[in-house]
């Protein structure tokens, strides 16, 4: 077996490309031909991209250069739900420059480029930037160009999932699995698509299939744990979430879900510690601050709760939930005018927020007799 240096996945002897992340694998014997070129840093790649002239170079050479630059920049070709290493701004900028060079090449030749690997790279870059429609177009070209590429079908499913086109996403994940039955991420995202459709119980079977293929995948453990929590199986959720955290201690979402499960079980102090652990990893995480505020409120630590909700609003000022929570604390502290302002803000952000409306009506009724 060959262990991928980038993602740690075990690959069959003789493989040249990692089955999971599609990065080049080290040779198992003496490498034939000239040595591979040294890796370039971001500055060198930018200069190389600027100098590349799609008009004066033969199209296949341009495509090879663009693919190589995206590989050197560590742009992924496989979409992950919770990547351990988020893509940096410089990587996004490089991918944008590659798109410009590709468009220049297509204008020059008058024909679209249909290179599968280049389409995967550019699709992932578009996906990471939140342009799911563009990503879907790139992944569709990749899948149509190489009908045997399970990663292209998988990535296409991810784009469809993000666009809310769940039935089509399920079809893409199913095709990816038919091409590669051991494709663990495809099983896990088939499960996640069912969760997004409100079919959590049905999803558990697919999470189990994913974990049978890779017991060391923290994302699959998290997905199963989050689903168990959603259907009220809090003890089982904790077991899965603890496994995800053991495998990836900086998994913020797993810490937050662990806090939620503990809170539902009435283990409030342990929930507080879980949310604080999430904040140690990501100090500006909205969910952790908002949930920590709820825990402090439950523990009747109103000043700490108010501080947590204020920090949550610094991260996401448009959250009607956080404004409602802040208003509730201020009301209990007797600051009724400020509480009313918070409820008003929550209703402006979400006119359907019944809790804010009822709290606001109560304060107005109270104001008629107390001079609010």
PDB file of C-alpha atoms in Angstrom, residues 353-360:
ATOM      1  CA  UNK A 353     -39.891  35.512  14.912  1.00  0.00           C
ATOM      2  CA  UNK A 354     -42.882  34.801  17.178  1.00  0.00           C
ATOM      3  CA  UNK A 355     -40.825  34.795  20.384  1.00  0.00           C
ATOM      4  CA  UNK A 356     -39.571  38.313  19.721  1.00  0.00           C
ATOM      5  CA  UNK A 357     -43.068  39.504  18.820  1.00  0.00           C
ATOM      6  CA  UNK A 358     -44.596  38.066  22.006  1.00  0.00           C
ATOM      7  CA  UNK A 359     -41.787  39.469  24.162  1.00  0.00           C
ATOM      8  CA  UNK A 360     -42.217  42.880  22.518  1.00  0.00           C
TER       9      UNK A 360
END
